[in-house]
mmCIF file of C-alpha atoms in Angstrom:
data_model
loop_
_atom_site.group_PDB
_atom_site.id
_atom_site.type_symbol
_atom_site.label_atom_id
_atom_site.label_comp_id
_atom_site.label_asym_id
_atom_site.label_seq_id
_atom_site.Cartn_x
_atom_site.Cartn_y
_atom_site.Cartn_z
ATOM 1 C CA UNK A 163 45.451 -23.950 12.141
ATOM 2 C CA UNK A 164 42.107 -25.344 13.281
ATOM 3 C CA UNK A 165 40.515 -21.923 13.840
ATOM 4 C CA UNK A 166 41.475 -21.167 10.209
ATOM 5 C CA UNK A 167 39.741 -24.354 9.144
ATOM 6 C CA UNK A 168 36.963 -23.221 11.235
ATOM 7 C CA UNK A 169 36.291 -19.995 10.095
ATOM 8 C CA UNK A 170 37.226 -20.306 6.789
ATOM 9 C CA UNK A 171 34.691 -21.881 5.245
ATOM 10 C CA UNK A 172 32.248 -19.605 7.116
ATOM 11 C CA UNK A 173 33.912 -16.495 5.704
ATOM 12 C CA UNK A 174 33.513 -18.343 1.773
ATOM 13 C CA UNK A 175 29.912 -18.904 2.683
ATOM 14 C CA UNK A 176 29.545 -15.169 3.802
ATOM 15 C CA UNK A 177 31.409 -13.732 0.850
ATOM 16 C CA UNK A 178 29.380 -16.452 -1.922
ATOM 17 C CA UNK A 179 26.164 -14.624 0.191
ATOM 18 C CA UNK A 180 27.226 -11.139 -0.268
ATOM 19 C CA UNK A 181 27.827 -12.468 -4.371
ATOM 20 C CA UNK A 182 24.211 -13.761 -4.252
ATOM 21 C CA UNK A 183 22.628 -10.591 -3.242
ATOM 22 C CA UNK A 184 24.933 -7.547 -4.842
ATOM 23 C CA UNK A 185 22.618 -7.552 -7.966
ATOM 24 C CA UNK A 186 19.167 -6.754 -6.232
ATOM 25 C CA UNK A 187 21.675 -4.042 -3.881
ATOM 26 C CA UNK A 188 23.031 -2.632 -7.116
ATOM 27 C CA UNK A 189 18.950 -2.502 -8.090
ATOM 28 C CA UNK A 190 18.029 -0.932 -5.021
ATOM 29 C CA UNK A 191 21.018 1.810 -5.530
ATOM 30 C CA UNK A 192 20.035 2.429 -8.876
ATOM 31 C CA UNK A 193 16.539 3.277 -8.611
ATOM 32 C CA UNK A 194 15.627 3.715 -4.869
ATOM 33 C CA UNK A 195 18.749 5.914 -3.976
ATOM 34 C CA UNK A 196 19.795 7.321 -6.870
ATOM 35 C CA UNK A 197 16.907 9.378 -7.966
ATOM 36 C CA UNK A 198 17.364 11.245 -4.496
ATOM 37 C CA UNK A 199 19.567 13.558 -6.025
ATOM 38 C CA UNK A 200 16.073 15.105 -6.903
ATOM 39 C CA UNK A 201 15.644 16.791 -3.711
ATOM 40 C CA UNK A 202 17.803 19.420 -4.936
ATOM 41 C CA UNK A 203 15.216 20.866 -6.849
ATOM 42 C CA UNK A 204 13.170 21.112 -3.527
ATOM 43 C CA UNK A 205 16.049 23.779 -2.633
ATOM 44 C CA UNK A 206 15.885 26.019 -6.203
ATOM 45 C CA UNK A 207 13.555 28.001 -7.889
ATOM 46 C CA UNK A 208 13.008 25.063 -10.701
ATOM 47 C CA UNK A 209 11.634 26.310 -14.311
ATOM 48 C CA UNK A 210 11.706 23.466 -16.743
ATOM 49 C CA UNK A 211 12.834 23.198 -19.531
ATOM 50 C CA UNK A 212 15.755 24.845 -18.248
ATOM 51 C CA UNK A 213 18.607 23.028 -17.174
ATOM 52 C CA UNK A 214 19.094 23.313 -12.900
ATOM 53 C CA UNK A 215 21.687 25.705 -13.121
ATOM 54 C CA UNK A 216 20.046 28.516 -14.867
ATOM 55 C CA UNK A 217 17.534 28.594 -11.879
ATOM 56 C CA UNK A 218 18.154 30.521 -8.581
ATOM 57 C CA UNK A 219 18.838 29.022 -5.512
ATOM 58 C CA UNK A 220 16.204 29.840 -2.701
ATOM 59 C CA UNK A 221 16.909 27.548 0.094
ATOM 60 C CA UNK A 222 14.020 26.525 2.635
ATOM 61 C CA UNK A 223 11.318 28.903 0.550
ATOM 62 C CA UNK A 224 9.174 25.933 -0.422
ATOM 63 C CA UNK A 225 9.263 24.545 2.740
ATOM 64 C CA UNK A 226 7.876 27.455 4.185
ATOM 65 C CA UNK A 227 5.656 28.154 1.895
ATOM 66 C CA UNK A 228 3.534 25.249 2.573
ATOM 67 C CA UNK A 229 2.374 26.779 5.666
ATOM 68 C CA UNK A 230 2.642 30.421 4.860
ATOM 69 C CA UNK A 231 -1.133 31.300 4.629
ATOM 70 C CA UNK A 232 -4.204 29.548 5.915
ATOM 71 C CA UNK A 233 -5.352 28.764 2.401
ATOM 72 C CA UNK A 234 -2.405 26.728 1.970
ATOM 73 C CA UNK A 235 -2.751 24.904 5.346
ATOM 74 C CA UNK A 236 -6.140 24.095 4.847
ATOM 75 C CA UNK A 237 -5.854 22.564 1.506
ATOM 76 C CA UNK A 238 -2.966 20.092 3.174
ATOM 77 C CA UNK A 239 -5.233 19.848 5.962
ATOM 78 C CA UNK A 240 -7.818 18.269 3.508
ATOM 79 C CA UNK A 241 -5.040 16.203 1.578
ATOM 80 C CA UNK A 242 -3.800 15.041 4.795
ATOM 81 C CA UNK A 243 -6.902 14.166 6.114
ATOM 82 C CA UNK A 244 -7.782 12.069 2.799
ATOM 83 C CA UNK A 245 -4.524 10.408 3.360
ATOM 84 C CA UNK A 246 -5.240 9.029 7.115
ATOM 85 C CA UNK A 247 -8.627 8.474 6.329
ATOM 86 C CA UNK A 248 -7.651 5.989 3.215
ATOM 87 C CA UNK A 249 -4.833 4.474 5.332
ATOM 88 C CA UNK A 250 -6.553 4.197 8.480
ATOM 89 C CA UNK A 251 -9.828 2.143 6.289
ATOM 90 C CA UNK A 252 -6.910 -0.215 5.096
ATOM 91 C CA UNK A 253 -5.219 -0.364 8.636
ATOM 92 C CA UNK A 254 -8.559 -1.000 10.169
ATOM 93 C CA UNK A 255 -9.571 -3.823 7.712
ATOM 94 C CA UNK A 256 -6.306 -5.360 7.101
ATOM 95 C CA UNK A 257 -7.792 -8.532 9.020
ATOM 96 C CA UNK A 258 -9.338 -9.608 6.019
ATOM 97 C CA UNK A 259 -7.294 -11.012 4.068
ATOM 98 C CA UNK A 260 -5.742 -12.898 6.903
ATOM 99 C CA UNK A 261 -9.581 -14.405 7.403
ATOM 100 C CA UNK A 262 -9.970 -15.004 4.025
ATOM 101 C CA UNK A 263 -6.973 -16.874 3.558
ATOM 102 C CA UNK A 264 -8.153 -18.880 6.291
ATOM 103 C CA UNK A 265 -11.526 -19.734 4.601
ATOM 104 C CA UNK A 266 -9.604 -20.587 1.687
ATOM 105 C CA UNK A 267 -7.704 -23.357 2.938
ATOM 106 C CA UNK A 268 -11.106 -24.695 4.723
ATOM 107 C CA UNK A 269 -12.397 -25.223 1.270
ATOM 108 C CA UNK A 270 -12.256 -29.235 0.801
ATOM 109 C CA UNK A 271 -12.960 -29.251 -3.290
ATOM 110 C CA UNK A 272 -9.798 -28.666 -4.849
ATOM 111 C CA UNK A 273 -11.046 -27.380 -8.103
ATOM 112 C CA UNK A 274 -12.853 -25.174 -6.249
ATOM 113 C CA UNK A 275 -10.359 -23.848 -4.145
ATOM 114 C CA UNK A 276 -8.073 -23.379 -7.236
ATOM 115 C CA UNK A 277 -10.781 -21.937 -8.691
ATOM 116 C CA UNK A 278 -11.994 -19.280 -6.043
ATOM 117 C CA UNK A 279 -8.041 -18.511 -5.511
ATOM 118 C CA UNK A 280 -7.562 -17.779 -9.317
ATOM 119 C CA UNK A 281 -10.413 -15.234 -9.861
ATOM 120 C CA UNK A 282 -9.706 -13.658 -6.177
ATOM 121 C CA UNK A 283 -5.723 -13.203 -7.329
ATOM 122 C CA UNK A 284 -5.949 -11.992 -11.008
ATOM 123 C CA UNK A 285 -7.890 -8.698 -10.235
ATOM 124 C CA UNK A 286 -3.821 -7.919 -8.624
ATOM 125 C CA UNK A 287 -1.931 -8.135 -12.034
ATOM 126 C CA UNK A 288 -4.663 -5.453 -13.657
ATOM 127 C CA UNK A 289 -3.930 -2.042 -13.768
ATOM 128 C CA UNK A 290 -6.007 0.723 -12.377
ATOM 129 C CA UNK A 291 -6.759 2.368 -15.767
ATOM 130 C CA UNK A 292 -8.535 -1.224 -16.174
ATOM 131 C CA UNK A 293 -10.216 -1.191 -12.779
ATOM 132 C CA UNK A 294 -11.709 1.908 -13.559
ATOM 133 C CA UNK A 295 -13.055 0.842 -16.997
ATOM 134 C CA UNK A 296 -14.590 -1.789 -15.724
ATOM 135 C CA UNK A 297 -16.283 0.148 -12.814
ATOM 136 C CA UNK A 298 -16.925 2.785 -15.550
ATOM 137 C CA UNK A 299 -19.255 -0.190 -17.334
ATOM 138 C CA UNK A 300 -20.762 -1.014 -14.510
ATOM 139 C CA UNK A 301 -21.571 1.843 -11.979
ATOM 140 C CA UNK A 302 -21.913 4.997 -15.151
ATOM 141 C CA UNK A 303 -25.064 6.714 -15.592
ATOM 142 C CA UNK A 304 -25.880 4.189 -18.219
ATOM 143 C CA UNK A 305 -24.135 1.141 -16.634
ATOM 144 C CA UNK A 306 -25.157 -2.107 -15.746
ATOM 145 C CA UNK A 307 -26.368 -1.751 -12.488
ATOM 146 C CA UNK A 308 -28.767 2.041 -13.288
ATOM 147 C CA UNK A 309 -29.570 0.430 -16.671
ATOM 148 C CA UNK A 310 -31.307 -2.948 -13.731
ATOM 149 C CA UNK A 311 -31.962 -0.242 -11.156
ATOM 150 C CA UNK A 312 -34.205 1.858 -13.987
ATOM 151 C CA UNK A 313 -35.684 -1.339 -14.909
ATOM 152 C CA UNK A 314 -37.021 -3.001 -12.066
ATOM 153 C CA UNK A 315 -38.423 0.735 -10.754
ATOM 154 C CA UNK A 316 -36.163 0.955 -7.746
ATOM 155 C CA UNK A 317 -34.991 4.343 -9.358
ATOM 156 C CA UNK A 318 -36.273 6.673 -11.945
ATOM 157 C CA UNK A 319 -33.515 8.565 -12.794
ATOM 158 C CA UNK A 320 -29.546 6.837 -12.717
ATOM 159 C CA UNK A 321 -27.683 7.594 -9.597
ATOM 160 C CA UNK A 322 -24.017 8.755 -10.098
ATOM 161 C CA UNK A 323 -22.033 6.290 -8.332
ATOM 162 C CA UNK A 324 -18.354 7.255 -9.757
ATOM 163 C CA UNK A 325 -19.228 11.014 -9.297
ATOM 164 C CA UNK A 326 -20.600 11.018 -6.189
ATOM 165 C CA UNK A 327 -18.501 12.579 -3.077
ATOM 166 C CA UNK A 328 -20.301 10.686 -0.347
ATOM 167 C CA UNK A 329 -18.339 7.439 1.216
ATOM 168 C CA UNK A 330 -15.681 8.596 -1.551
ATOM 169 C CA UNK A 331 -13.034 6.638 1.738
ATOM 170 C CA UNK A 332 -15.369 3.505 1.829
ATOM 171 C CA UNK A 333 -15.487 3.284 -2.169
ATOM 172 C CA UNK A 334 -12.292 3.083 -2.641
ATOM 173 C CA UNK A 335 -11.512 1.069 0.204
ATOM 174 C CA UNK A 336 -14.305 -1.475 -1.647
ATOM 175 C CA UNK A 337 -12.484 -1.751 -5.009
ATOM 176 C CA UNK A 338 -8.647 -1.595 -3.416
ATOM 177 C CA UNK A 339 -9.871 -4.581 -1.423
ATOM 178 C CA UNK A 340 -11.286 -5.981 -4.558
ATOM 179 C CA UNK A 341 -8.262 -5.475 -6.452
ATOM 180 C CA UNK A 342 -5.208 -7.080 -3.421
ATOM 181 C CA UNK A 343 -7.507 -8.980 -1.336
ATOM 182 C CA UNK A 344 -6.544 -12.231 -3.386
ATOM 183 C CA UNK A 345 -2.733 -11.431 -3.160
ATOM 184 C CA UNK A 346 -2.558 -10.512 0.242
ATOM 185 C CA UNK A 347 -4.264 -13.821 1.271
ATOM 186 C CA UNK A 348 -1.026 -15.473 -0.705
ATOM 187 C CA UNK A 349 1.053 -14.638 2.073
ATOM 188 C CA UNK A 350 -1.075 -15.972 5.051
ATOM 189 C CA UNK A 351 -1.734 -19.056 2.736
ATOM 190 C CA UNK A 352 2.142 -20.001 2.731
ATOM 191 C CA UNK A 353 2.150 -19.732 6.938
ATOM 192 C CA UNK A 354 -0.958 -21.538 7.389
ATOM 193 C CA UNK A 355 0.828 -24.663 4.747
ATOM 194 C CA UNK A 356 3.749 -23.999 7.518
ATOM 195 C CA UNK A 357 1.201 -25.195 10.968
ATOM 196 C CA UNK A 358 2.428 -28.656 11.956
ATOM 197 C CA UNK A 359 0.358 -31.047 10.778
ATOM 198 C CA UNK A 360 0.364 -33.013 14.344
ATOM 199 C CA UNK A 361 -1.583 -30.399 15.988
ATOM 200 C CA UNK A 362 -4.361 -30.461 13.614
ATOM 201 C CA UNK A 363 -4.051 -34.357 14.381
ATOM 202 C CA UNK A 364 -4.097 -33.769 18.305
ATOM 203 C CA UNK A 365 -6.746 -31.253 17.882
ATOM 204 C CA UNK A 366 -9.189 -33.940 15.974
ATOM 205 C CA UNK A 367 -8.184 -36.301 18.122
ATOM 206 C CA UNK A 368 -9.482 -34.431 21.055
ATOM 207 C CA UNK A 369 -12.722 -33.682 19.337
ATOM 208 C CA UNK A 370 -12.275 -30.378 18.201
ATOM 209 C CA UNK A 371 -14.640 -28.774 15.789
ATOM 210 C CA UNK A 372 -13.362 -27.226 12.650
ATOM 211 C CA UNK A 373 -14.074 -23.453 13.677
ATOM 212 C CA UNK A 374 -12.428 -24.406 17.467
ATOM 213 C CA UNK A 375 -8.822 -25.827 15.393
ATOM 214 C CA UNK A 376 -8.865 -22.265 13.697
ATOM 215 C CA UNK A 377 -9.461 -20.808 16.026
ATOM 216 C CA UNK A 378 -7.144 -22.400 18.586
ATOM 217 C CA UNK A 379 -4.599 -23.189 16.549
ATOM 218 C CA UNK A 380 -4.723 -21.980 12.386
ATOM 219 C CA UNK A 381 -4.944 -18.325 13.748
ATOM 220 C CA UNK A 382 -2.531 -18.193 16.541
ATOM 221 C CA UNK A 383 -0.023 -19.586 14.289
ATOM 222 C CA UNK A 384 -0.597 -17.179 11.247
ATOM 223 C CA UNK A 385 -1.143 -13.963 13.689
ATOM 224 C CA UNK A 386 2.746 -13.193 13.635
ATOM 225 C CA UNK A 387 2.575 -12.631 9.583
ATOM 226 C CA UNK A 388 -0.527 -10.543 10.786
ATOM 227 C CA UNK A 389 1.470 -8.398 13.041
ATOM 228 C CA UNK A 390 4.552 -7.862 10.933
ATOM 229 C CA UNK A 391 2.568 -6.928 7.632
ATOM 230 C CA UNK A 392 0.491 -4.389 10.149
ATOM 231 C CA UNK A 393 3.884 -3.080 10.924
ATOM 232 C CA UNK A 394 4.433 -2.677 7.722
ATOM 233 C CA UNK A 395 1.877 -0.845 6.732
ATOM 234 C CA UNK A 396 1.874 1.573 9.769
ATOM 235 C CA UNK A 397 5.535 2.543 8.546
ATOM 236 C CA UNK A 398 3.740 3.654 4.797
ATOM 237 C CA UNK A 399 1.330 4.614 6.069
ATOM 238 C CA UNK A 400 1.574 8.174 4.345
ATOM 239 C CA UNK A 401 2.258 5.694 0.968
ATOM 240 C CA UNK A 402 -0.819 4.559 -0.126
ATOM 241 C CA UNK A 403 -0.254 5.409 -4.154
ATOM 242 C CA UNK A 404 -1.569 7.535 -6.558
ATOM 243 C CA UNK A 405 -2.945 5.524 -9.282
ATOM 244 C CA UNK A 406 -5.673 4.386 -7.928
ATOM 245 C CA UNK A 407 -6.832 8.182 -6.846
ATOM 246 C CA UNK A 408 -5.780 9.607 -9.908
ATOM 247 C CA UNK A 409 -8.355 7.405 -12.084
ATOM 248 C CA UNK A 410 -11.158 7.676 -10.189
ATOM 249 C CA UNK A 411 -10.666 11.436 -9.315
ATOM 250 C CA UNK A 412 -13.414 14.141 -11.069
ATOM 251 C CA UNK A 413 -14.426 17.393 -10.462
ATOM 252 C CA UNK A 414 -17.537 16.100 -8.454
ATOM 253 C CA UNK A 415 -15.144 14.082 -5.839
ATOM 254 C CA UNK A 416 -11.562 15.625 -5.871
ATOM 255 C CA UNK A 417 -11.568 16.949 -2.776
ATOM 256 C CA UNK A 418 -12.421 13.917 -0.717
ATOM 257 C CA UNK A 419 -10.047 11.714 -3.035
ATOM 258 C CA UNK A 420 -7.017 13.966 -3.148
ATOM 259 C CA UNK A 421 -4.586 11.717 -1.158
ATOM 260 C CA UNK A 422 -0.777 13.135 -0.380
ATOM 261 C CA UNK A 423 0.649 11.098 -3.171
ATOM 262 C CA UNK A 424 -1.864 12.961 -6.030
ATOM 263 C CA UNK A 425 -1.520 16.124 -4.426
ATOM 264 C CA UNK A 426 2.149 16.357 -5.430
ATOM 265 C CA UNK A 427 1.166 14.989 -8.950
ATOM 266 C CA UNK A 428 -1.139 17.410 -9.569
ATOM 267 C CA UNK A 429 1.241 20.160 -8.465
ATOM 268 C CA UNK A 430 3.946 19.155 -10.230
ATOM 269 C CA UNK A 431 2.549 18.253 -13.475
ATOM 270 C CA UNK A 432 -0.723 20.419 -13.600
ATOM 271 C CA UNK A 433 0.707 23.331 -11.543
ATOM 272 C CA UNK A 434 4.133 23.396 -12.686
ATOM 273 C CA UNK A 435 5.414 23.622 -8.680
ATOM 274 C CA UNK A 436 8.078 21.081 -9.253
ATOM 275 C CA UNK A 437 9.684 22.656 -6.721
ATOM 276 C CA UNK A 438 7.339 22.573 -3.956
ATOM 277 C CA UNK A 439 6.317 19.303 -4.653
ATOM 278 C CA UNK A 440 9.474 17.680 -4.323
ATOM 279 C CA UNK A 441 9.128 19.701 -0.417
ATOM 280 C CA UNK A 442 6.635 18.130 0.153
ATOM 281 C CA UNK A 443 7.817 14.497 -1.071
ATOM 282 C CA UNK A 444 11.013 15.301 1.419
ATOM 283 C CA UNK A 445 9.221 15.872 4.427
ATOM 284 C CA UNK A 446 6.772 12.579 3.447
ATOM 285 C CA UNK A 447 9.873 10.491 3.398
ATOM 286 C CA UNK A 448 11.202 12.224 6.740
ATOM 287 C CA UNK A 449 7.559 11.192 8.644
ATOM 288 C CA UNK A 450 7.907 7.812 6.419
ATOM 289 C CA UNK A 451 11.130 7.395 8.610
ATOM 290 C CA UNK A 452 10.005 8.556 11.647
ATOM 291 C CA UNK A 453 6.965 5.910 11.474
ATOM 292 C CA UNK A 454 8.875 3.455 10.392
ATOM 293 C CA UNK A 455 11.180 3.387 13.857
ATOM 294 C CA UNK A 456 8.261 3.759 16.089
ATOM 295 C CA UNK A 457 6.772 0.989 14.726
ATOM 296 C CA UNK A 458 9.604 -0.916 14.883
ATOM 297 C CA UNK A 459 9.889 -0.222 18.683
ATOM 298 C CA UNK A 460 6.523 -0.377 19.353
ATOM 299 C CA UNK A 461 7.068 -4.499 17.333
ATOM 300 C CA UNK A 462 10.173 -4.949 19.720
ATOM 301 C CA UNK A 463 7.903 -3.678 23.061
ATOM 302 C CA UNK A 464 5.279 -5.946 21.736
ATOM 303 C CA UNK A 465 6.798 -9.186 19.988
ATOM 304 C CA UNK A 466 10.138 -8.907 21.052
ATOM 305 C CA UNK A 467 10.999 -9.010 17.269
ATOM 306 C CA UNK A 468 12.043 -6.079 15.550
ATOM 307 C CA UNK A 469 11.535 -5.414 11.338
ATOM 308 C CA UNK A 470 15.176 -3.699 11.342
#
């Protein structure tokens, strides 16, 4: 009778947790699993309008024909290599929001602070169709910053920022930092509010400088948020979004922009290979996998701590 009393209540609390969390699993089966019944199309000879069943079944075709002829492989050579590039900018900088979240909480005026946090944060909630108008205003022929250039004689004739192929990587690196750096500092706000207070104390105590207490202690203690969001992104690492690419992509530009995700769109919906670019999506999510394990052992080799 007492191990009944004992367990029982832990089996209502399990059961009352299960409740809690059915609606966001219900969410995630709706619209993360469910629309995987489109990778049959990746296995037919897909002509829309036309209904799936009117089209002829070809099997692994599109997945061969990705690497049938060197043309092929060198245009997902180039896509490819836009992808890692992008990725591996992001990767390689992704200690910057970490230090600017630091900074932030060094910031003694709290109007300020609020301040700084609010205009850093908002560029997040605007969409890249916004983004791009307002680098359109600024950085165009006959933008702000030719119209001071011109001006001032640095320049005689406009330079074309937007359609310019040079540093296309570092570019958009700039305004995708522009555009999360605020948000992603959230997140290593909310561990550094989490430091216990007493060392900070100790650490004064002792004499510490401000740059020696973050460095000795505000960093250490926000560095495993560090390493599990870098785990994170190493397992999307072939997911770095379309949007962004597909606003600021011209004819001047599109080959050094053309990331994995906009290749597809552009094959699906300008090419009309719906087929092939659901292939391609496939074996994405199959190297999406793949990274996703070896990061997590690599985090359990590490850390001792695994993300699944």
């Amino acid at each position: 009778m007492r191990q009944l009393k004992i367990k029982s209540p832990k089996k209502k609390q399990m059961v009352t947790d299960f409740l809690l969390i059915t609606p966001f699993l219900l969410l995630i089966l709706v619209f993360s699993y469910y629309p995987l019944y489109g990778w049959v199309y990746a296995f037919f000879d897909y002509k829309p309008p036309f209904p799936l069943s009117w089209d002829k079944f070809v099997g692994f075709k599109w997945f061969i024909s990705m690497v049938e002829n060197p043309t092929k492989l060198k245009k997902l050579a180039q896509v490819l290599t836009n992808t890692f590039a992008m990725s591996g900018l992001s990767l390689l900088f992704s200690w910057f929001p970490m230090i600017f979240a630091v900074f932030l909480n060094e910031i003694q005026s709290v109007p300020f602070k609020k301040f700084v946090q609010t205009v850093t944060t908002l560029p997040n909630f605007i969409s890249w169709v916004l983004v791009y108008a307002i680098a359109y205003s600024v950085f165009n022929s006959t933008g702000a910053i030719n119209s001071i250039l011109m001006r001032t004689g640095v320049t005689t004739e406009p330079i074309m920022f937007l359609q310019s192929a040079s540093h296309v990587w570092f570019k958009q690196w700039l305004w995708l930092t522009w555009k999360n750096a605020g948000w992603a500092a959230i997140m290593y706000i909310a561990a550094i509010t989490s430091i216990d207070d007493s060392l900070m104390e100790a650490a004064m105590i002792d004499g510490a400088s401000r740059m020696q207490r973050i460095w000795h202690i505000t960093i250490p203690s926000i560095l495993p948020t560090y390493f599990v969001l870098v785990m994170m992104s190493l397992a999307n690492f072939l997911s770095n979004g379309m949007e962004q690419y597909f606003v600021f992509a011209n004819s001047f530009n599109k080959a050094k922009i053309e990331v994995l995700d906009l290749y597809v769109y552009n094959l699906a919906m300008g090419s009309g290979g719906y087929s092939l670019s659901t292939a391609i999506s496939i074996l994405k999510t199959f190297v999406s996998i793949i990274l996703l394990w070896a990061t997590n052992a690599v985090s359990k080799k590490l850390r001792g701590e695994t993300l699944i």
